[in-house]
PQR file with spaces between the fields and no chain letter, atoms N, CA, C, O and H, PARSE charges and radii, in Angstrom:
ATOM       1  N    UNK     1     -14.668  -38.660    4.078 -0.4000 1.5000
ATOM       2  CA   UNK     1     -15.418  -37.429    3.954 -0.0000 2.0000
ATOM       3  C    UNK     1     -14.823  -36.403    4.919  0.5500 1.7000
ATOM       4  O    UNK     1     -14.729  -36.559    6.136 -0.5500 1.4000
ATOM       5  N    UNK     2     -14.480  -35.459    4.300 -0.4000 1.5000
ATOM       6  CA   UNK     2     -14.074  -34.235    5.338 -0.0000 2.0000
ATOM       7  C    UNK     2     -14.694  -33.271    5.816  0.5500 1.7000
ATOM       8  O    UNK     2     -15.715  -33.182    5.134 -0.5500 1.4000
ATOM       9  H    UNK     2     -14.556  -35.333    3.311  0.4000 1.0000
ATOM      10  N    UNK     3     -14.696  -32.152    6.912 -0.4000 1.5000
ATOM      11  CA   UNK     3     -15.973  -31.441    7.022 -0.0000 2.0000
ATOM      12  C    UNK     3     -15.263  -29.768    7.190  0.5500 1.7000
ATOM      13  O    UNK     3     -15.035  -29.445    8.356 -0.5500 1.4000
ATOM      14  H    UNK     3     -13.866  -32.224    7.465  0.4000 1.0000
ATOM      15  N    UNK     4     -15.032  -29.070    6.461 -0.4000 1.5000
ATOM      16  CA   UNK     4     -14.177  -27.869    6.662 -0.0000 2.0000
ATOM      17  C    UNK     4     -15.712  -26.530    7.063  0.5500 1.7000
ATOM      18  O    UNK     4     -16.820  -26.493    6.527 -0.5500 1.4000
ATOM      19  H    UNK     4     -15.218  -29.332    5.514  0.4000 1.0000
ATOM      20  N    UNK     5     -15.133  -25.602    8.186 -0.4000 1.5000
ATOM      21  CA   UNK     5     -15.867  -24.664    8.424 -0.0000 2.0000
ATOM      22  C    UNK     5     -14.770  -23.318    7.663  0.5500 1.7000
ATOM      23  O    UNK     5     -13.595  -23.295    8.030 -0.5500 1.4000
ATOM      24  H    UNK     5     -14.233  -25.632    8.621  0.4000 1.0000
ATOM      25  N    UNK     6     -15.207  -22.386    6.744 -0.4000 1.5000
ATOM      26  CA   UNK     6     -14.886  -21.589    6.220 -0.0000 2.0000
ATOM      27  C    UNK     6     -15.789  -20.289    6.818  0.5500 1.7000
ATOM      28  O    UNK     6     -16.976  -20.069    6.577 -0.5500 1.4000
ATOM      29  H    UNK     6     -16.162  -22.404    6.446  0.4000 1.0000
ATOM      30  N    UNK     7     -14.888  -19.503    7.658 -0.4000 1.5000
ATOM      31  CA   UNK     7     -15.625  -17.674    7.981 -0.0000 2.0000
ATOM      32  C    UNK     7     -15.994  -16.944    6.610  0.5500 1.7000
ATOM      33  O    UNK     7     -15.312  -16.782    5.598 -0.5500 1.4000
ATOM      34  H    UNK     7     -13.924  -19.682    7.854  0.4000 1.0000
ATOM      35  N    UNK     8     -17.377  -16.534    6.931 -0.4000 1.5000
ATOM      36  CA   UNK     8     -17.559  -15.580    5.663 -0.0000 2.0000
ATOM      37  C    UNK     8     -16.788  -14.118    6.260  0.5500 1.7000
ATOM      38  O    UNK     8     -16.958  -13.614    7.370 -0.5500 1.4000
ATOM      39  H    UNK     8     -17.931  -16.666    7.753  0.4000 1.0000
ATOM      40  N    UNK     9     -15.922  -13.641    5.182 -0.4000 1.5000
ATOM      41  CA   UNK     9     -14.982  -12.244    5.065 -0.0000 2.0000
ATOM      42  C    UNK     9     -16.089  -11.013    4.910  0.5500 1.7000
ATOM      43  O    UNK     9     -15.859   -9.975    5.530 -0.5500 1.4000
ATOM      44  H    UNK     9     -15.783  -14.051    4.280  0.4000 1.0000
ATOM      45  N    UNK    10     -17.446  -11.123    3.984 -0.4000 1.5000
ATOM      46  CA   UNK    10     -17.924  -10.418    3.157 -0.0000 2.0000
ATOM      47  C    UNK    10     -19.477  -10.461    2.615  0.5500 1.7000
ATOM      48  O    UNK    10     -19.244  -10.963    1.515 -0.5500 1.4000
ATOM      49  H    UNK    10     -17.633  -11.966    3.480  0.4000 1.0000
ATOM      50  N    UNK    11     -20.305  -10.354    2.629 -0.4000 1.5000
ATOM      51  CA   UNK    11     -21.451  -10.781    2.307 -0.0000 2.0000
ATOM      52  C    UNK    11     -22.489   -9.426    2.063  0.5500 1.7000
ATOM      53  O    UNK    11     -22.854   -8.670    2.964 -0.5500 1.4000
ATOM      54  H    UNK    11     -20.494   -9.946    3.522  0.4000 1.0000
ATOM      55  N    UNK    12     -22.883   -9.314    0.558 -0.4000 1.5000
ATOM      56  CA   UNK    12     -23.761   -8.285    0.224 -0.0000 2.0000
ATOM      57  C    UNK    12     -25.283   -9.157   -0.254  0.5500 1.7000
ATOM      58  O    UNK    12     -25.387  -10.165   -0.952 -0.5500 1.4000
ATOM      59  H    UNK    12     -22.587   -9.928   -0.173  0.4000 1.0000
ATOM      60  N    UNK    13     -26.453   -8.265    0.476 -0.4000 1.5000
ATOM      61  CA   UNK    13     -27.273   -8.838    0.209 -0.0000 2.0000
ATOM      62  C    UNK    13     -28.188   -7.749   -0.415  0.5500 1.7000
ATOM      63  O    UNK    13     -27.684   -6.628   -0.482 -0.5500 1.4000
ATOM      64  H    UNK    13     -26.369   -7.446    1.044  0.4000 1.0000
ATOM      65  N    UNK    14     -29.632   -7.923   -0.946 -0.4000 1.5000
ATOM      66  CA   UNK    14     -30.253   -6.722   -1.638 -0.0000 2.0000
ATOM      67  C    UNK    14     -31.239   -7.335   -1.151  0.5500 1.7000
ATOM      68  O    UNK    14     -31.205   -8.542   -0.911 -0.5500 1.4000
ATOM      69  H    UNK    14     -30.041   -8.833   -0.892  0.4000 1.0000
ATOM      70  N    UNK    15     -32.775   -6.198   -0.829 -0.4000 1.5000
ATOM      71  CA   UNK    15     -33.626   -5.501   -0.057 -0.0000 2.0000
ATOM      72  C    UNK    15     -34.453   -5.004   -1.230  0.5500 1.7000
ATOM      73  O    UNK    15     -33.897   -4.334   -2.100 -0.5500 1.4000
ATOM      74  H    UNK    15     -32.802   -5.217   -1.024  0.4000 1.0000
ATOM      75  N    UNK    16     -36.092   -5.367   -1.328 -0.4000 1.5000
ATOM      76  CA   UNK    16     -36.550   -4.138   -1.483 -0.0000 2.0000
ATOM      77  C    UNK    16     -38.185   -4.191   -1.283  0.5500 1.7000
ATOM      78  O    UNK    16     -38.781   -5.212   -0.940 -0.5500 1.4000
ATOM      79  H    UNK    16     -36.544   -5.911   -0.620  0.4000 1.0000
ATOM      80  N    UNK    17     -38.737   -3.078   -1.520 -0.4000 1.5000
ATOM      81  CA   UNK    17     -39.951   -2.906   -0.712 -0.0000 2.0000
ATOM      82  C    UNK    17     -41.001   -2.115   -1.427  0.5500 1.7000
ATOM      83  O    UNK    17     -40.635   -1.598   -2.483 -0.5500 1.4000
ATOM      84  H    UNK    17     -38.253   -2.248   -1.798  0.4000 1.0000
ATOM      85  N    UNK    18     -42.565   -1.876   -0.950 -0.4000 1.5000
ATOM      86  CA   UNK    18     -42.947   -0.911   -1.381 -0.0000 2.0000
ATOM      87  C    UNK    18     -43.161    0.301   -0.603  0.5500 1.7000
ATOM      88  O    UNK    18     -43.549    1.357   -1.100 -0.5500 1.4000
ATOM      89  H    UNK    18     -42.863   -2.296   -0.092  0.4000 1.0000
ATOM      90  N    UNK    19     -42.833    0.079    0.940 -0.4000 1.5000
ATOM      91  CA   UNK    19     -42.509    1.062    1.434 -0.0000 2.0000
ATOM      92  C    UNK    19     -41.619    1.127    2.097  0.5500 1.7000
ATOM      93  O    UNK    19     -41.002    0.085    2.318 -0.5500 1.4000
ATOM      94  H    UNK    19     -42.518   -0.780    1.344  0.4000 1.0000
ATOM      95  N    UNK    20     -41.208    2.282    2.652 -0.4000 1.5000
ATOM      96  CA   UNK    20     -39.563    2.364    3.656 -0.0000 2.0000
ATOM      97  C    UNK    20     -39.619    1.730    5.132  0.5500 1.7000
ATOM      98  O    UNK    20     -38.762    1.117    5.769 -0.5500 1.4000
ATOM      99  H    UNK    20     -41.709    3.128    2.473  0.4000 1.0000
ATOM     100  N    UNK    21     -40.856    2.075    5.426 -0.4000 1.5000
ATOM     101  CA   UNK    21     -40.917    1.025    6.685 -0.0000 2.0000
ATOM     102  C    UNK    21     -40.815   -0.388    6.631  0.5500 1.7000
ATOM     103  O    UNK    21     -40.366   -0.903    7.655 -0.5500 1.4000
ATOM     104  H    UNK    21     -41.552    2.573    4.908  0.4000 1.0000
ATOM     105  N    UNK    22     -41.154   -1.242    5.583 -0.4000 1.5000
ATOM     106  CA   UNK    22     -41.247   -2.559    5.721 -0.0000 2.0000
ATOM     107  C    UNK    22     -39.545   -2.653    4.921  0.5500 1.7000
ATOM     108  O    UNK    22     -38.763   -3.585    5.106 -0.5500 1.4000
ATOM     109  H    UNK    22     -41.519   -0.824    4.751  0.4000 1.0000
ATOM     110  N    UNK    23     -39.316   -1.600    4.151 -0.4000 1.5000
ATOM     111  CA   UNK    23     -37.873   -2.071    3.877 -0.0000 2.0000
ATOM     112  C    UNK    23     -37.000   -2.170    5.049  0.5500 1.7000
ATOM     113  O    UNK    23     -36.211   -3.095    5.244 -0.5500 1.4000
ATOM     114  H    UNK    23     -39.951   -0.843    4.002  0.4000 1.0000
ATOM     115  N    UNK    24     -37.217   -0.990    5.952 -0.4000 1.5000
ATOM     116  CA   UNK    24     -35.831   -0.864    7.200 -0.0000 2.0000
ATOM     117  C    UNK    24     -36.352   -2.217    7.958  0.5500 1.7000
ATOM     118  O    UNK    24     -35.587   -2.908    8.630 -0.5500 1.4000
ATOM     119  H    UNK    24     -37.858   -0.238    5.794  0.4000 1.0000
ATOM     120  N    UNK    25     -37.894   -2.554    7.755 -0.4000 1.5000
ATOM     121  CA   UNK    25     -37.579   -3.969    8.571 -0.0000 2.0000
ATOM     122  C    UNK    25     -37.052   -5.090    8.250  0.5500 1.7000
ATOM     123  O    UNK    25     -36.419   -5.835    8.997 -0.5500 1.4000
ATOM     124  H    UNK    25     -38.516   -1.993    7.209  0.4000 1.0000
ATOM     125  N    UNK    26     -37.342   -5.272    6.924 -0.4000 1.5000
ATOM     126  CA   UNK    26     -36.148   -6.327    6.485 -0.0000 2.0000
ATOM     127  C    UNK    26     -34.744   -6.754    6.434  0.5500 1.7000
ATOM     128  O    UNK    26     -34.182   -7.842    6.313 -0.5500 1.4000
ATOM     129  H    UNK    26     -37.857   -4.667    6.316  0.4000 1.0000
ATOM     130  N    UNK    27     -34.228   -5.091    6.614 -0.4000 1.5000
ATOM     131  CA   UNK    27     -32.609   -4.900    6.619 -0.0000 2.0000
ATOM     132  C    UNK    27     -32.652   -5.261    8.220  0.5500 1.7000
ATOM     133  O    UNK    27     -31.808   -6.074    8.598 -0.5500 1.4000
ATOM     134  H    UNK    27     -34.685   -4.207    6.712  0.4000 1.0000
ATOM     135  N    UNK    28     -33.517   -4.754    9.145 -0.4000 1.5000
ATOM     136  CA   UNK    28     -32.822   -4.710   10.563 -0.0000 2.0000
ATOM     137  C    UNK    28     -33.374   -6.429   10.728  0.5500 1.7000
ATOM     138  O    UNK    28     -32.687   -7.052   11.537 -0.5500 1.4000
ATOM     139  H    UNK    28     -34.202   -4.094    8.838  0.4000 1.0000
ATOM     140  N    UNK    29     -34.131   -6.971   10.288 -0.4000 1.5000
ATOM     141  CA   UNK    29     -33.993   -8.104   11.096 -0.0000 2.0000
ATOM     142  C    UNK    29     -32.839   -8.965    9.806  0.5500 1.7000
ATOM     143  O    UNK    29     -32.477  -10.073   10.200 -0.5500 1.4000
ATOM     144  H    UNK    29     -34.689   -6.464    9.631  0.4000 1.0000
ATOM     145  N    UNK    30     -32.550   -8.754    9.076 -0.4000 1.5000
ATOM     146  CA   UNK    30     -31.043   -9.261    8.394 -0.0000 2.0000
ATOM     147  C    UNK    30     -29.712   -9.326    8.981  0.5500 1.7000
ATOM     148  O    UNK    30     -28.798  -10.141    8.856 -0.5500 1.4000
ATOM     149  H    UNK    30     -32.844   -7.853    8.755  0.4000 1.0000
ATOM     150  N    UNK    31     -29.892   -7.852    9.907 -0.4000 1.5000
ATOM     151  CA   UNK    31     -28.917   -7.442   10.584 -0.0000 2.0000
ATOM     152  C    UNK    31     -28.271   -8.042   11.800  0.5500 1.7000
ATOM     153  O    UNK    31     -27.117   -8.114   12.221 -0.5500 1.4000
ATOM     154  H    UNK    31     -30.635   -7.190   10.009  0.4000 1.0000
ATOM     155  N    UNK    32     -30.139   -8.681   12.437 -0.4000 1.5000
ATOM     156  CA   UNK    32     -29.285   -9.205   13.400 -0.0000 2.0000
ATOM     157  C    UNK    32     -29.272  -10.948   13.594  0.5500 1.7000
ATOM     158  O    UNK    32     -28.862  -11.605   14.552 -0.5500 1.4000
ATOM     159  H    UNK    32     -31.077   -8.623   12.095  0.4000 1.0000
ATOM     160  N    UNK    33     -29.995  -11.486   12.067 -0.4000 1.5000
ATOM     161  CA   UNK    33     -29.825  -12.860   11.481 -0.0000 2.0000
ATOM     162  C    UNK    33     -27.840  -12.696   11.561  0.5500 1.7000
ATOM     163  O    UNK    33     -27.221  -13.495   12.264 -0.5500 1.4000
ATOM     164  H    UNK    33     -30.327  -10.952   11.290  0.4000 1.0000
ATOM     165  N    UNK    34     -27.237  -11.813   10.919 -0.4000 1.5000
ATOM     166  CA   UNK    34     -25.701  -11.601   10.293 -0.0000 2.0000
ATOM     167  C    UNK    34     -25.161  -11.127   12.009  0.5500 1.7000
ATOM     168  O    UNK    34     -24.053  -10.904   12.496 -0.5500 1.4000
ATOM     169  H    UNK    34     -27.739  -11.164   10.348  0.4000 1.0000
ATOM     170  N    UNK    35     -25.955  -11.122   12.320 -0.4000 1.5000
ATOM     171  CA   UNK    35     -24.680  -10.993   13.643 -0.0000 2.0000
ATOM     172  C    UNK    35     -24.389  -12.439   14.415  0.5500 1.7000
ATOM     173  O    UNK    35     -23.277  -12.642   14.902 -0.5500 1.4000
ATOM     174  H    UNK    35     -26.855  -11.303   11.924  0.4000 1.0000
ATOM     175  N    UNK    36     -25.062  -13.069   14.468 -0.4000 1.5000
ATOM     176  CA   UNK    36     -24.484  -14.670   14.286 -0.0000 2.0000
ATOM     177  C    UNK    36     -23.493  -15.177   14.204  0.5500 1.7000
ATOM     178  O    UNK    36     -22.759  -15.808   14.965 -0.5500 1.4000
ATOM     179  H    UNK    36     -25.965  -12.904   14.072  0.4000 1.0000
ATOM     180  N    UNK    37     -23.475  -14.772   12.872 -0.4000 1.5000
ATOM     181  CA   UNK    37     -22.539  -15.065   12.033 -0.0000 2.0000
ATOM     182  C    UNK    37     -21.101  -13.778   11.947  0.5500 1.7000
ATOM     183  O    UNK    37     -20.552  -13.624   10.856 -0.5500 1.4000
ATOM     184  H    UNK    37     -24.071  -14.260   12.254  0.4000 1.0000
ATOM     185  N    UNK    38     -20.675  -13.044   13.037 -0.4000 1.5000
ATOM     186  CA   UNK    38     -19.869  -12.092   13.334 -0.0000 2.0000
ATOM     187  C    UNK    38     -19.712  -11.371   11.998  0.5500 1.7000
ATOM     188  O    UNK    38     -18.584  -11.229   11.528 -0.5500 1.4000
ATOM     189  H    UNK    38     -21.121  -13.169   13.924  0.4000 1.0000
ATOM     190  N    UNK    39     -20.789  -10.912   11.368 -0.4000 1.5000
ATOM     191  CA   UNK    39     -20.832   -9.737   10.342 -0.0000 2.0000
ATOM     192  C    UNK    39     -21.606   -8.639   10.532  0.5500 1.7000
ATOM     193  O    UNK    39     -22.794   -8.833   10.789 -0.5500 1.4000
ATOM     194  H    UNK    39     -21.705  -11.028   11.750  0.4000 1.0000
ATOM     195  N    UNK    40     -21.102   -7.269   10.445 -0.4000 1.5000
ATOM     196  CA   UNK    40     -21.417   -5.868   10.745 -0.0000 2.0000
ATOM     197  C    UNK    40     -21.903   -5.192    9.642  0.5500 1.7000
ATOM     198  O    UNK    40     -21.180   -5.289    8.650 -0.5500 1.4000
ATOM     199  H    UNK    40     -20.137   -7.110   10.235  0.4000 1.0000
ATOM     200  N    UNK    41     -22.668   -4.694    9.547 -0.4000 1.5000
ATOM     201  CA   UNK    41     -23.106   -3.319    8.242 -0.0000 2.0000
ATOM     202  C    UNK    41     -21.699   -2.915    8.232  0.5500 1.7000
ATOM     203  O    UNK    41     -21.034   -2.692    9.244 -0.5500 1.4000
ATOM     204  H    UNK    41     -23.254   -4.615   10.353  0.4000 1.0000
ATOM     205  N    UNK    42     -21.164   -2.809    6.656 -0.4000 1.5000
ATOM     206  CA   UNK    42     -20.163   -2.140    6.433 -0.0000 2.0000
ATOM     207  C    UNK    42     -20.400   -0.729    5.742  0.5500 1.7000
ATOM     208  O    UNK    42     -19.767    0.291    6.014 -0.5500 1.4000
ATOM     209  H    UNK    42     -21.704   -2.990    5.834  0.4000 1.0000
ATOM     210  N    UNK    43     -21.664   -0.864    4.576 -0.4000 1.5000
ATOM     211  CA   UNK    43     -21.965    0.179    3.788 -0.0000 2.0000
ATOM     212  C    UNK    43     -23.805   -0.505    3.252  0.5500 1.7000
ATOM     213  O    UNK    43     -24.309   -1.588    2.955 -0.5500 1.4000
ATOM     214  H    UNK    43     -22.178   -1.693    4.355  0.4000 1.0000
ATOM     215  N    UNK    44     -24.254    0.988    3.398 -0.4000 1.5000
ATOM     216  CA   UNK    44     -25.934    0.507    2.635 -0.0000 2.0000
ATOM     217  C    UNK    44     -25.938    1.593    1.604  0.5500 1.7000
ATOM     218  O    UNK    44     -25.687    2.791    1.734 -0.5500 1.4000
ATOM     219  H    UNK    44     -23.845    1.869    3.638  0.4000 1.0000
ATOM     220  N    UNK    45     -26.319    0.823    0.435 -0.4000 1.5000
ATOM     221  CA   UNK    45     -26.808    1.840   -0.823 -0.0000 2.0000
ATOM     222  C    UNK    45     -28.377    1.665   -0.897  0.5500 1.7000
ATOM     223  O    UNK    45     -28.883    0.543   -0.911 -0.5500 1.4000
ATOM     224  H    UNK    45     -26.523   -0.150    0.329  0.4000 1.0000
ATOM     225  N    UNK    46     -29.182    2.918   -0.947 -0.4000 1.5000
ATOM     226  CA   UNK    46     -30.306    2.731   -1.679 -0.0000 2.0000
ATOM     227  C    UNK    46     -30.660    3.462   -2.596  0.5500 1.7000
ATOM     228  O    UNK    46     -29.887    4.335   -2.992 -0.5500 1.4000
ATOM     229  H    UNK    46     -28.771    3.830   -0.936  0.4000 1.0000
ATOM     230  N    UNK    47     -32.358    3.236   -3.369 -0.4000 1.5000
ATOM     231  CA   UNK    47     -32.799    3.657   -4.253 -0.0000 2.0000
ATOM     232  C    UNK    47     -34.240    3.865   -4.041  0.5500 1.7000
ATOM     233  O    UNK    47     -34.785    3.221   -3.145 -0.5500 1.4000
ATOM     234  H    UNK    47     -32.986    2.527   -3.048  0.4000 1.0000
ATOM     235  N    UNK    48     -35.065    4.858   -4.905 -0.4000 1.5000
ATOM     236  CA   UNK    48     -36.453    5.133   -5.116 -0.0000 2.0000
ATOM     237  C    UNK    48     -36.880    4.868   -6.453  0.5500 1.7000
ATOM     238  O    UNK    48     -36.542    5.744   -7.249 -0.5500 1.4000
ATOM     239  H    UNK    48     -34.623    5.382   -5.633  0.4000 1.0000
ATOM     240  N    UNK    49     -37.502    3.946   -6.913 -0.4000 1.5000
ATOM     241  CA   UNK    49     -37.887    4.147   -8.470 -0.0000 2.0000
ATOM     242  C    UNK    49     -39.416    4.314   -8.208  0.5500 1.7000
ATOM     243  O    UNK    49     -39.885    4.306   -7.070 -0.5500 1.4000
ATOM     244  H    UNK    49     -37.777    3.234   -6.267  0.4000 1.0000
ATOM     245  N    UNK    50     -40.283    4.490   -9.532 -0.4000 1.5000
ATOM     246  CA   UNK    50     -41.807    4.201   -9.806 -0.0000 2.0000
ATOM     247  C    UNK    50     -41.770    2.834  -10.494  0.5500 1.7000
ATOM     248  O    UNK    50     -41.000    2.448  -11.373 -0.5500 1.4000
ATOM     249  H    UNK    50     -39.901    4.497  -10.456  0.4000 1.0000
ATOM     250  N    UNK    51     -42.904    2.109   -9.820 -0.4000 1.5000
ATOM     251  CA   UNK    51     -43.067    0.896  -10.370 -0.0000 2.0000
ATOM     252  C    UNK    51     -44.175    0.726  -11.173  0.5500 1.7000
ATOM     253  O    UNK    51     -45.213    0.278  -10.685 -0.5500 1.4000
ATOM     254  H    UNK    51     -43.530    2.422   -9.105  0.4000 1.0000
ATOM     255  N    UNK    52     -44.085    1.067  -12.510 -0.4000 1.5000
ATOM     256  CA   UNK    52     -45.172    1.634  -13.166 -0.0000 2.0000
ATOM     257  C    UNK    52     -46.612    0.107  -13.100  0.5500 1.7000
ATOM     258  O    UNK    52     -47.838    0.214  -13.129 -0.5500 1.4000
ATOM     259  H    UNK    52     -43.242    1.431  -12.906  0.4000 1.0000
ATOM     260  N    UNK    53     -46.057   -0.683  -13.042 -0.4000 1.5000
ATOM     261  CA   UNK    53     -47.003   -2.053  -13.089 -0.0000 2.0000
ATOM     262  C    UNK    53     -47.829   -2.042  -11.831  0.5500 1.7000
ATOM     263  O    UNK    53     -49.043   -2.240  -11.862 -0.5500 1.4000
ATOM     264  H    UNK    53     -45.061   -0.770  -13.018  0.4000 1.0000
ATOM     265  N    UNK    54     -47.163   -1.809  -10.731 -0.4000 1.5000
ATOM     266  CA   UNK    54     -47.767   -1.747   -9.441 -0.0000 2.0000
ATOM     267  C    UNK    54     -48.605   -0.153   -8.693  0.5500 1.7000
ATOM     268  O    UNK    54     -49.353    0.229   -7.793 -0.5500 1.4000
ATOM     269  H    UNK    54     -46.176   -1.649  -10.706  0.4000 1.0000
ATOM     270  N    UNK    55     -47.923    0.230   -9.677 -0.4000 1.5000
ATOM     271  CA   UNK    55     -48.286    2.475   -9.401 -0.0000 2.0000
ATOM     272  C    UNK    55     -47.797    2.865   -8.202  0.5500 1.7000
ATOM     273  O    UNK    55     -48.296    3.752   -7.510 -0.5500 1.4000
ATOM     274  H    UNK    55     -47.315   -0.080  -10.408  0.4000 1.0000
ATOM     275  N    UNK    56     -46.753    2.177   -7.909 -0.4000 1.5000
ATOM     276  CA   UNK    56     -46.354    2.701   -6.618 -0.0000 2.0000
ATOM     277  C    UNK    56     -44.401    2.749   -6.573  0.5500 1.7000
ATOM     278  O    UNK    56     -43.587    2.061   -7.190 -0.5500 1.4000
ATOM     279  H    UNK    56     -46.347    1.457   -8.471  0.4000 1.0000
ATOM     280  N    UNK    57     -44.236    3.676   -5.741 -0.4000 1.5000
ATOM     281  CA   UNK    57     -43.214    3.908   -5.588 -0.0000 2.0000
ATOM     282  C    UNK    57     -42.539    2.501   -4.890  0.5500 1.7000
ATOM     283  O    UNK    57     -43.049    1.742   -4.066 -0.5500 1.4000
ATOM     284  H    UNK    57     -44.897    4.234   -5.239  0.4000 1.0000
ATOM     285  N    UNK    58     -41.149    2.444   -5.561 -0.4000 1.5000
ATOM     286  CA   UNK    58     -40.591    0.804   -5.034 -0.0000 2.0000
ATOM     287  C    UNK    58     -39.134    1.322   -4.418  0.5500 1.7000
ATOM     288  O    UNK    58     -38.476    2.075   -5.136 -0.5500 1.4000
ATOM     289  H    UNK    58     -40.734    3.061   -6.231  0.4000 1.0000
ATOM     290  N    UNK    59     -38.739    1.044   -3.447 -0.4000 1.5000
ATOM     291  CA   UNK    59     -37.621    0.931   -2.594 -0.0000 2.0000
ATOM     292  C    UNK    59     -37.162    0.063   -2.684  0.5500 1.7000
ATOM     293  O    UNK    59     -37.695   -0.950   -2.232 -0.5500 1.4000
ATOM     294  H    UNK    59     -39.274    0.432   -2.864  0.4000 1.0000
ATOM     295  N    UNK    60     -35.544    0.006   -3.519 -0.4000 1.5000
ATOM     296  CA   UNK    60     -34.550   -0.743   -2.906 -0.0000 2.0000
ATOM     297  C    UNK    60     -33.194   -0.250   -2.341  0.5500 1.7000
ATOM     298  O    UNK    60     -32.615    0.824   -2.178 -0.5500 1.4000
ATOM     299  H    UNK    60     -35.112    0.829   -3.886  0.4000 1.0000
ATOM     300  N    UNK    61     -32.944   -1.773   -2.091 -0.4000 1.5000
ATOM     301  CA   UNK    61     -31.258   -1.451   -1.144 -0.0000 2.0000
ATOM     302  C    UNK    61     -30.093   -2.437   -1.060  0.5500 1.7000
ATOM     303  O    UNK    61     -30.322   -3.639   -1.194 -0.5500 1.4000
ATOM     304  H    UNK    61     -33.415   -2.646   -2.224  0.4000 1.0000
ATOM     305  N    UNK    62     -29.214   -2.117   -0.908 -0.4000 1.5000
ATOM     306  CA   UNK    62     -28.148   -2.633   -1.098 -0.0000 2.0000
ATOM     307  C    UNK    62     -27.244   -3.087    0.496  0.5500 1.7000
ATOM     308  O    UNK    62     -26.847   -1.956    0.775 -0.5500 1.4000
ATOM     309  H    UNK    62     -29.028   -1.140   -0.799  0.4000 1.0000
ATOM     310  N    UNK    63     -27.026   -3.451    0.961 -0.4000 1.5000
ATOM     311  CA   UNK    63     -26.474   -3.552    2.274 -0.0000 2.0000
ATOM     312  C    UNK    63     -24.706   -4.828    2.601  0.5500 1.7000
ATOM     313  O    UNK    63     -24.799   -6.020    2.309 -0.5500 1.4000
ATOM     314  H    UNK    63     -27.348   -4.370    0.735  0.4000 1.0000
ATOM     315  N    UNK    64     -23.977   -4.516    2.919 -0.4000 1.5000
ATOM     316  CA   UNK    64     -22.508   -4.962    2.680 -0.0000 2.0000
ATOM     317  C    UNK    64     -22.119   -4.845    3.795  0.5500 1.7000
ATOM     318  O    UNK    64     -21.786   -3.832    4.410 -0.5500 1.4000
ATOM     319  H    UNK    64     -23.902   -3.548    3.156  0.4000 1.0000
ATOM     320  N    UNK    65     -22.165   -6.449    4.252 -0.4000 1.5000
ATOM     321  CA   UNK    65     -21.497   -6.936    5.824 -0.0000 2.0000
ATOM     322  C    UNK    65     -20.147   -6.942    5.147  0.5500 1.7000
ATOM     323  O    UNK    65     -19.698   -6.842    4.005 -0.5500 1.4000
ATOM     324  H    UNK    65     -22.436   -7.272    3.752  0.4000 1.0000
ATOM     325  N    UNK    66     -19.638   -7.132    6.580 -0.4000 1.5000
ATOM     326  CA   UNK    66     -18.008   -7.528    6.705 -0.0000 2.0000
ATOM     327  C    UNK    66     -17.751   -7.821    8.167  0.5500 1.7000
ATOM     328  O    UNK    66     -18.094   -7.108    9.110 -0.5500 1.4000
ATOM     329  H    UNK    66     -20.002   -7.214    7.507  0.4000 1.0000
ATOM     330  N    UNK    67     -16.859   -9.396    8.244 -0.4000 1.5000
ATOM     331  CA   UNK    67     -16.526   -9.332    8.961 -0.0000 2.0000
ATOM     332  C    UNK    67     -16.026   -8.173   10.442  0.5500 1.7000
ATOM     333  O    UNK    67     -15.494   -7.066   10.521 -0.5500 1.4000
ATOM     334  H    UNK    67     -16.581   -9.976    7.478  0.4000 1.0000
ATOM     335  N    UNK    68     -16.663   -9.389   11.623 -0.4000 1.5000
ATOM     336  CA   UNK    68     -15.968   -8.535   12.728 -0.0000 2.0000
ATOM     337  C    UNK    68     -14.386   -8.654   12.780  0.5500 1.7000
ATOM     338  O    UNK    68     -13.930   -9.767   12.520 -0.5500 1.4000
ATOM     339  H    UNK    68     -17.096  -10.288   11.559  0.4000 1.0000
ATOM     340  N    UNK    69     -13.476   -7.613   13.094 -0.4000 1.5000
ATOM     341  CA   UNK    69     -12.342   -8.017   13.505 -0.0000 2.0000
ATOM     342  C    UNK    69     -12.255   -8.155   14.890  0.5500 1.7000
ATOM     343  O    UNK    69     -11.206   -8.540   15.407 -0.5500 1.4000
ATOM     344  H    UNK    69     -13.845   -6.708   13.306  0.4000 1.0000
């Protein structure tokens, strides 16, 4: 049996919420779960839709570590 450790290069994860405060808290404590693991915010995409089932406005997001060099 062999046991290989492989660095993650890259890692995008997605976020979302019904409000912006509980979203930025999910990303920031993601943020510093991924620093651990020597990965940095590289790029964050987000969004606003209506969530017509729930009647409320829904926040998501997009967020793309990358390795530290």
């Amino acid at each position: 049996m062999s046991f290989t450790l492989d660095k993650i290069e890259n890692k995008i994860e997605f976020f979302e919420a019904y409000d912006a405060k509980t979203l930025e808290a999910k990303i920031d404590a993601q943020i510093e779960n991924n620093k651990t693991l020597l990965l940095d915010v590289f790029s964050i995409s987000h969004q606003v839709v209506f969530d017509p089932n729930a009647g409320k406005m829904l926040y998501s997001a997009v967020v793309h570590f990358k390795a530290k060099i």
